[in-house]
Short mmCIF file of C-alpha atoms and ligand atoms in Angstrom, two decimals:
data_model
loop_
_atom_site.label_atom_id
_atom_site.label_comp_id
_atom_site.label_asym_id
_atom_site.label_seq_id
_atom_site.Cartn_x
_atom_site.Cartn_y
_atom_site.Cartn_z
CA UNK O 27 108.48 134.98 84.34
CA UNK O 28 108.85 132.19 86.89
CA UNK O 29 111.05 130.24 84.44
CA UNK O 30 113.98 132.56 85.10
CA UNK O 31 113.63 132.67 88.87
CA UNK O 32 115.77 130.62 91.21
CA UNK O 33 114.42 127.83 93.40
CA UNK O 34 114.51 129.88 96.63
CA UNK O 35 112.43 132.64 95.04
CA UNK O 36 109.94 130.19 93.54
CA UNK O 37 109.54 128.48 96.93
CA UNK O 38 108.25 131.76 98.34
CA UNK O 39 106.35 133.22 95.38
CA UNK O 40 105.36 130.61 92.76
CA UNK O 41 101.58 130.36 92.37
CA UNK O 42 101.02 133.08 94.96
CA UNK O 43 100.03 136.71 94.47
CA UNK O 44 98.61 139.12 97.04
CA UNK O 45 94.89 138.37 97.42
CA UNK O 46 93.06 140.48 94.81
CA UNK O 47 90.09 141.09 97.14
CA UNK O 48 91.98 142.34 100.21
CA UNK O 49 95.69 142.63 99.41
CA UNK O 50 96.53 139.92 101.95
CA UNK O 51 100.17 139.02 101.29
CA UNK O 52 99.69 135.38 102.27
CA UNK O 53 97.31 133.13 100.33
CA UNK O 54 94.01 133.06 102.25
CA UNK O 55 92.54 129.79 103.55
CA UNK O 56 89.42 129.65 101.39
CA UNK O 57 87.43 127.66 103.92
CA UNK O 58 84.38 127.07 101.78
CA UNK O 59 82.84 124.00 100.17
CA UNK O 60 81.12 125.86 97.33
CA UNK O 61 81.25 129.08 95.27
CA UNK O 62 78.33 131.26 94.19
CA UNK O 63 77.40 131.43 90.51
CA UNK O 64 76.02 134.64 89.01
CA UNK O 65 74.12 132.55 86.47
CA UNK O 66 74.27 128.84 85.70
CA UNK O 67 77.91 128.17 84.77
CA UNK O 68 78.79 131.87 85.23
CA UNK O 69 81.47 131.81 87.95
CA UNK O 70 84.99 132.98 88.73
CA UNK O 71 86.71 129.67 88.00
CA UNK O 72 85.51 127.78 91.05
CA UNK O 73 82.24 125.86 91.51
CA UNK O 74 82.70 123.24 94.20
CA UNK O 75 85.73 122.73 96.43
CA UNK O 76 86.35 119.08 95.58
CA UNK O 77 86.87 120.21 91.98
CA UNK O 78 88.98 123.22 92.89
CA UNK O 79 89.79 125.62 95.71
CA UNK O 80 92.02 128.73 95.36
CA UNK O 81 94.30 127.73 98.27
CA UNK O 82 94.83 124.37 96.60
CA UNK O 83 95.40 126.01 93.22
CA UNK O 84 98.22 128.09 94.71
CA UNK O 85 99.86 124.99 96.22
CA UNK O 86 99.50 123.01 92.98
CA UNK O 87 101.11 125.82 90.97
CA UNK O 88 103.91 126.26 93.51
CA UNK O 89 104.82 122.56 93.58
CA UNK O 90 104.72 122.33 89.78
CA UNK O 91 107.14 125.27 89.57
CA UNK O 92 109.50 123.68 92.09
CA UNK O 93 109.61 120.39 90.19
CA UNK O 94 109.95 122.10 86.79
CA UNK O 95 106.57 120.70 85.75
CA UNK O 96 103.78 122.40 83.86
CA UNK O 97 101.02 120.74 85.89
CA UNK O 98 100.42 119.93 89.56
CA UNK O 99 97.67 118.16 91.46
CA UNK O 100 97.37 117.86 95.23
CA UNK O 101 95.83 115.10 97.28
CA UNK O 102 94.77 114.33 100.83
CA UNK O 103 97.87 112.17 101.40
CA UNK O 104 100.87 110.73 99.61
CA UNK O 105 99.01 107.42 99.37
CA UNK O 106 96.02 109.15 97.74
CA UNK O 107 98.39 110.65 95.14
CA UNK O 108 99.97 107.25 94.44
CA UNK O 109 96.59 105.51 94.23
CA UNK O 110 95.28 108.14 91.82
CA UNK O 111 98.38 107.90 89.60
CA UNK O 112 98.04 104.12 89.49
CA UNK O 113 94.49 104.60 88.12
CA UNK O 114 96.25 105.35 84.81
CA UNK O 115 97.15 101.65 84.72
CA UNK O 116 94.51 99.21 83.49
CA UNK O 117 93.77 95.62 84.51
CA UNK O 118 96.22 93.27 82.79
CA UNK O 119 98.96 95.90 82.65
CA UNK O 120 102.24 95.57 84.51
CA UNK O 121 104.14 97.94 86.79
CA UNK O 122 107.82 97.42 87.46
CA UNK O 123 108.62 98.78 90.90
CA UNK O 124 111.85 99.23 92.84
CA UNK O 125 112.52 96.55 95.46
CA UNK O 126 112.82 99.12 98.25
CA UNK O 127 109.81 101.38 98.72
CA UNK O 128 107.67 102.74 101.55
CA UNK O 129 105.75 99.87 103.17
CA UNK O 130 102.41 101.58 102.46
CA UNK O 131 103.23 101.77 98.75
CA UNK O 132 104.01 98.05 98.68
CA UNK O 133 100.77 97.33 100.58
CA UNK O 134 98.71 99.40 98.10
CA UNK O 135 100.30 97.67 95.11
CA UNK O 136 100.21 94.09 96.37
CA UNK O 137 97.24 93.98 98.73
CA UNK O 138 94.84 96.34 96.94
CA UNK O 139 95.65 97.10 93.31
CA UNK O 140 96.63 93.49 92.51
CA UNK O 141 93.02 92.58 93.33
CA UNK O 142 91.93 94.84 90.45
CA UNK O 143 94.09 93.07 87.86
CA UNK O 144 97.22 95.24 87.95
CA UNK O 145 100.45 93.28 87.92
CA UNK O 146 103.58 94.18 89.90
CA UNK O 147 107.16 93.04 90.01
CA UNK O 148 109.89 94.41 92.27
CA UNK O 149 113.52 94.64 91.15
CA UNK O 150 116.71 96.22 92.39
CA UNK O 151 116.78 99.36 90.27
CA UNK O 152 120.32 100.20 91.26
CA UNK O 153 121.01 97.35 88.80
CA UNK O 154 119.91 98.80 85.45
CA UNK O 155 120.45 95.50 83.63
CA UNK O 156 117.96 93.87 86.00
CA UNK O 157 115.44 96.62 85.17
CA UNK O 158 115.72 96.08 81.41
CA UNK O 159 115.50 92.30 81.89
CA UNK O 160 112.31 92.56 83.98
CA UNK O 161 110.33 94.61 81.43
CA UNK O 162 107.44 92.63 79.94
CA UNK O 163 105.34 93.27 76.83
CA UNK O 164 102.51 94.59 79.08
CA UNK O 165 104.72 96.81 81.29
CA UNK O 166 103.38 100.38 81.31
CA UNK O 167 105.06 102.08 84.24
CA UNK O 168 108.33 102.05 86.14
CA UNK O 169 107.89 103.04 89.78
CA UNK O 170 110.85 104.19 91.82
CA UNK O 171 111.91 106.05 94.93
CA UNK O 172 115.41 107.51 95.24
CA UNK O 173 116.80 107.67 97.85
CA UNK O 174 114.73 104.60 98.71
CA UNK O 175 112.82 104.02 101.92
CA UNK O 176 114.31 102.64 104.12
CA UNK O 177 117.68 101.47 102.68
CA UNK O 178 118.70 104.78 101.05
CA UNK O 179 119.58 103.13 97.76
CA UNK O 180 120.26 105.56 94.93
CA UNK O 181 118.83 104.94 91.48
CA UNK O 182 120.23 106.63 88.38
CA UNK O 183 117.17 108.54 87.16
CA UNK O 184 118.61 109.69 83.82
CA UNK O 185 119.59 106.11 82.96
CA UNK O 186 116.21 104.79 84.11
CA UNK O 187 114.37 107.38 81.99
CA UNK O 188 116.48 106.26 79.02
CA UNK O 189 115.33 102.66 79.56
CA UNK O 190 111.75 103.91 79.86
CA UNK O 191 111.98 105.80 76.56
CA UNK O 192 113.60 102.84 74.78
CA UNK O 193 110.69 100.60 75.84
CA UNK O 194 107.96 103.23 75.47
CA UNK O 195 107.16 103.17 79.19
CA UNK O 196 106.48 105.96 81.59
CA UNK O 197 108.61 106.53 84.68
CA UNK O 198 107.17 107.73 87.99
CA UNK O 199 109.51 108.91 90.75
CA UNK O 200 108.45 109.24 94.37
CA UNK O 201 110.67 112.22 95.25
CA UNK O 202 109.61 112.38 98.91
CA UNK O 203 113.04 111.62 100.43
CA UNK O 204 114.96 114.13 98.31
CA UNK O 205 112.44 116.97 97.82
CA UNK O 206 112.68 119.11 94.67
CA UNK O 207 115.41 121.22 96.25
CA UNK O 208 117.81 118.27 96.13
CA UNK O 209 116.65 116.55 92.96
CA UNK O 210 114.28 117.27 90.06
CA UNK O 211 113.35 113.99 88.35
CA UNK O 212 111.43 115.59 85.48
CA UNK O 213 114.56 117.41 84.34
CA UNK O 214 116.27 113.98 84.33
CA UNK O 215 113.58 112.52 82.06
CA UNK O 216 110.89 111.19 84.45
CA UNK O 217 107.24 111.50 83.40
CA UNK O 218 105.68 111.85 86.85
CA UNK O 219 106.88 113.03 90.24
CA UNK O 220 104.93 112.01 93.32
CA UNK O 221 105.29 113.42 96.79
CA UNK O 222 104.15 112.72 100.24
CA UNK O 223 104.02 116.47 101.03
CA UNK O 224 103.59 115.34 104.63
CA UNK O 225 107.38 115.10 104.77
CA UNK O 226 110.04 117.65 103.72
CA UNK O 227 107.68 119.78 101.67
CA UNK O 228 105.35 120.48 104.60
CA UNK O 229 108.39 120.24 106.85
CA UNK O 230 106.79 120.70 110.26
CA UNK O 231 105.01 117.40 110.97
CA UNK O 232 101.66 119.13 111.17
CA UNK O 233 99.89 118.13 107.95
CA UNK O 234 99.26 115.09 105.73
CA UNK O 235 99.25 115.59 101.96
CA UNK O 236 100.36 114.36 98.57
CA UNK O 237 101.02 115.62 95.06
CA UNK O 238 101.55 114.56 91.45
CA UNK O 239 103.59 116.78 89.09
CA UNK O 240 103.94 116.20 85.35
CA UNK O 241 104.60 117.77 81.96
CA UNK O 242 102.33 115.25 80.23
CA UNK O 243 99.25 117.33 79.35
CA UNK O 244 97.07 114.35 78.37
CA UNK O 245 97.92 112.42 81.54
CA UNK O 246 97.30 115.59 83.58
CA UNK O 247 93.78 115.96 82.14
CA UNK O 248 92.98 112.37 83.05
CA UNK O 249 94.53 112.75 86.53
CA UNK O 250 92.58 115.95 87.15
CA UNK O 251 89.41 114.11 86.16
CA UNK O 252 90.37 111.30 88.56
CA UNK O 253 91.22 113.77 91.34
CA UNK O 254 87.73 115.27 91.11
CA UNK O 255 85.96 111.96 90.55
CA UNK O 256 87.66 110.01 93.34
CA UNK O 257 87.80 113.04 95.62
CA UNK O 258 90.84 112.42 97.84
CA UNK O 259 91.60 116.15 97.94
CA UNK O 260 93.31 118.16 100.68
CA UNK O 261 91.38 120.81 102.57
CA UNK O 262 92.33 124.50 102.33
CA UNK O 263 93.92 124.60 105.78
CA UNK O 264 96.18 121.68 104.84
CA UNK O 265 97.13 123.45 101.60
CA UNK O 266 97.90 126.65 103.52
CA UNK O 267 100.13 124.82 106.01
CA UNK O 268 101.97 123.11 103.17
CA UNK O 269 102.46 126.41 101.31
CA UNK O 270 103.76 127.94 104.51
CA UNK O 271 106.21 125.09 104.99
CA UNK O 272 107.53 125.28 101.43
CA UNK O 273 108.80 128.83 101.92
CA UNK O 274 111.72 127.54 104.02
CA UNK O 275 112.30 124.29 102.11
CA UNK O 276 115.72 125.31 100.70
CA UNK O 277 117.01 126.47 104.10
CA UNK O 278 115.73 123.36 105.82
CA UNK O 279 117.16 120.95 103.24
CA UNK O 280 120.57 122.58 103.55
CA UNK O 281 120.57 122.07 107.32
CA UNK O 282 119.03 118.57 107.18
CA UNK O 283 121.79 117.58 104.79
CA UNK O 284 124.75 119.06 106.68
CA UNK O 285 123.48 117.64 109.97
CA UNK O 286 122.91 114.20 108.41
CA UNK O 287 126.37 114.14 106.83
CA UNK O 288 127.99 114.76 110.23
CA UNK O 289 125.77 112.18 111.94
CA UNK O 290 126.45 109.57 109.23
CA UNK O 291 130.19 110.12 109.70
CA UNK O 292 129.82 109.87 113.49
CA UNK O 293 127.88 106.59 113.16
CA UNK O 294 130.36 105.17 110.63
CA UNK O 295 133.15 105.64 113.21
CA UNK O 296 131.16 104.28 116.15
CA UNK O 297 132.15 100.80 117.40
CA UNK O 298 128.50 99.99 118.19
CA UNK O 299 127.50 100.43 114.54
CA UNK O 300 127.94 97.72 111.88
CA UNK O 301 126.82 99.54 108.75
CA UNK O 302 125.62 103.03 107.82
CA UNK O 303 123.47 103.74 104.78
CA UNK O 304 123.76 107.37 103.67
CA UNK O 305 124.31 108.51 100.07
CA UNK O 306 126.73 111.22 101.22
CA UNK O 307 129.26 108.68 102.48
CA UNK O 308 131.96 107.95 99.92
CA UNK O 309 131.58 104.19 100.50
CA UNK O 310 127.87 104.24 99.61
CA UNK O 311 127.59 101.95 96.55
CA UNK O 312 125.93 104.70 94.48
CA UNK O 313 127.65 107.75 95.94
CA UNK O 314 128.77 108.83 92.45
CA UNK O 315 125.20 108.68 91.09
CA UNK O 316 123.93 110.60 94.12
CA UNK O 317 126.58 113.27 93.53
CA UNK O 318 125.53 113.55 89.89
CA UNK O 319 121.77 113.84 90.40
CA UNK O 320 121.37 115.41 93.85
CA UNK O 321 122.37 118.86 95.07
CA UNK O 322 123.00 117.51 98.59
CA UNK O 323 122.41 114.09 100.14
CA UNK O 324 119.39 114.76 102.34
CA UNK O 325 118.40 114.14 105.94
CA UNK O 326 117.64 110.40 106.01
CA UNK O 327 120.09 107.82 107.41
CA UNK O 328 119.64 104.13 108.12
CA UNK O 329 122.06 102.02 110.11
CA UNK O 330 122.58 98.56 111.57
CA UNK O 331 123.79 98.52 115.17
CA UNK O 332 125.99 95.75 116.50
CA UNK O 333 123.56 93.42 118.27
CA UNK O 334 120.12 91.93 117.80
CA UNK O 335 116.56 93.27 117.43
CA UNK O 336 116.36 93.82 121.21
CA UNK O 337 119.51 95.99 121.04
CA UNK O 338 117.99 98.03 118.21
CA UNK O 339 114.74 98.41 120.16
CA UNK O 340 116.67 99.60 123.22
CA UNK O 341 118.53 102.23 121.16
CA UNK O 342 115.38 103.73 119.60
CA UNK O 343 113.65 103.79 122.98
CA UNK O 344 116.59 105.50 124.66
CA UNK O 345 117.04 108.64 122.57
CA UNK O 346 115.80 111.84 124.18
CA UNK O 347 115.89 114.39 121.34
CA UNK O 348 115.21 111.96 118.49
CA UNK O 349 111.52 111.12 119.02
CA UNK O 350 110.46 107.52 118.43
CA UNK O 351 107.89 107.97 115.68
CA UNK O 352 106.96 107.05 112.13
CA UNK O 353 107.24 109.70 109.39
CA UNK O 354 110.12 111.94 108.40
CA UNK O 355 111.08 115.29 106.95
CA UNK O 356 110.03 117.55 109.82
CA UNK O 357 112.24 120.10 111.55
CA UNK O 358 112.50 117.75 114.55
CA UNK O 359 114.59 114.59 114.55
CA UNK O 360 112.84 111.20 114.54
CA UNK O 361 114.05 107.65 115.04
CA UNK O 362 112.27 104.40 114.24
CA UNK O 363 112.56 100.70 113.47
CA UNK O 364 111.19 100.16 109.95
CA UNK O 365 110.62 96.38 110.34
CA UNK O 366 107.88 96.58 113.00
CA UNK O 367 106.80 100.16 112.18
CA UNK O 368 106.78 101.87 108.74
CA UNK O 369 107.55 98.68 106.83
CA UNK O 370 105.53 96.12 108.83
CA UNK O 371 103.52 95.32 105.71
CA UNK O 372 106.56 94.05 103.76
CA UNK O 373 107.23 91.29 106.33
CA UNK O 374 107.78 87.95 104.61
CA UNK O 375 108.15 89.55 101.15
CA UNK O 376 111.13 90.21 98.91
CA UNK O 377 111.23 93.68 100.49
CA UNK O 378 111.59 92.37 104.07
CA UNK O 379 113.65 94.67 106.31
CA UNK O 380 116.31 93.54 108.80
CA UNK O 381 114.68 93.80 112.27
CA UNK O 382 117.79 95.59 113.60
CA UNK O 383 117.68 98.36 110.96
CA UNK O 384 117.29 101.80 112.56
CA UNK O 385 116.11 104.77 110.48
CA UNK O 386 116.80 108.38 111.37
CA UNK O 387 115.08 111.46 110.04
CA UNK O 388 117.67 114.05 110.99
CA UNK O 389 116.10 117.36 111.94
CA UNK O 390 117.51 120.87 111.94
CA UNK O 391 118.42 121.06 115.63
CA UNK O 392 122.04 121.71 116.68
CA UNK O 393 124.01 118.76 115.35
CA UNK O 394 126.22 118.45 118.46
CA UNK O 395 123.09 117.89 120.57
CA UNK O 396 121.89 115.26 118.12
CA UNK O 397 125.22 113.43 118.14
CA UNK O 398 125.36 113.53 121.96
CA UNK O 399 121.85 112.03 122.04
CA UNK O 400 122.84 109.17 119.72
CA UNK O 401 126.08 108.68 121.64
CA UNK O 402 124.24 108.17 124.93
CA UNK O 403 121.61 105.92 123.30
CA UNK O 404 124.29 103.74 121.70
CA UNK O 405 126.42 103.56 124.85
CA UNK O 406 123.56 102.03 126.78
CA UNK O 407 124.51 103.67 130.07
O1 P1T B 650 101.85 109.19 104.60
P1 P1T B 650 101.47 109.72 103.25
O2 P1T B 650 101.45 111.20 103.14
O3 P1T B 650 100.23 109.07 102.71
O4 P1T B 650 102.68 109.30 102.26
C1 P1T B 650 103.00 107.98 101.94
C2 P1T B 650 104.43 107.88 101.53
C3 P1T B 650 104.74 107.89 100.19
N1 P1T B 650 106.02 107.81 99.75
C4 P1T B 650 107.04 107.71 100.61
C5 P1T B 650 108.44 107.62 100.09
C6 P1T B 650 106.80 107.72 101.99
O5 P1T B 650 107.85 107.63 102.81
C7 P1T B 650 105.47 107.80 102.46
C8 P1T B 650 105.15 107.77 103.93
N2 P1T B 650 106.19 107.34 104.73
C9 P1T B 650 106.17 107.25 106.08
C10 P1T B 650 105.10 107.58 106.83
C11 P1T B 650 107.43 106.79 106.70
O6 P1T B 650 107.64 106.98 107.91
O7 P1T B 650 108.27 106.24 105.96
#
């Protein structure tokens, strides 16, 4: 039945029925580590809560429905989801990754997984010719974010999936910045979607989590085995909070996007700003691709102020509504400097970030208040 329902309805109902034991409308927080068995192996589908928990099952089913996937798995963090997915890659195999990704993803690839024999290269995936040219005989996976963190590059997912198919590779998309309301990579041909559910999906900056969604039944079985074996699973309270957040995802993404569009236009006109990176601006190099594959352009903006790193530091320390903090995707607006904060681990690498780059996670507050806050921070008075 869920196939015919619209996104907004799925966000509220997918994977969730009134509790059969009590009629509770909201999915209960099954705060238990284990489940009684009537006889050995005779149970109601749950044995031990690392393997499965009903609150987690509801979240996994809901996220799979939202991404148009048949299977979902949830994890204790976005990084745990990424690490588990990368366990599909064997020593000696190669992963081709985008040259603009979350600093923690780069750190996991280069400073942990490389030690176990996995090979990584980073290319500008907005340049599809460069992608095809970088594929090696041992390449198994293409790894991409779009919009990218922190430069908001847009990568053509349908074209990338085409390259993947032509070379018999799988494509994994970290869909954290867009959320499934704005973009559904599986429908564009991707094999795996990964989320830091900490961000827009949870939406309230009160929970850490991650997810993998796929239609690949064989990969799902292996990933489910890995999820249980490695054990980086979310607790039931975290799953409940995430489910609760998802119910308003469409409303929030609409407001994040309209607020961000107005703020990007304000910044583009501001004399104290050198460059604005936002896929909703018509001068964004991949605006046309963004228009094609995204419903709206999202709540993330990066910009370069006129001035040096000290100027940028002063701006982020001067905002009053935008809180100076790492993370993104919550109802409240955040501001940060990627170079010394979220992307400190890419320093000195190909992915190095300009120390003056400022990243905004635009919340759902009144946009005039947000613009006034940026105006006073940029004016320096
Ligand atoms: O923080 P965690 O839930 O483990 O998710 C990691 C992660 C994965 N993918 C992307 C695109 C991300 O942005 C993140 C986390 N990012 C931040 C904390 C940040 O401020 O950029």
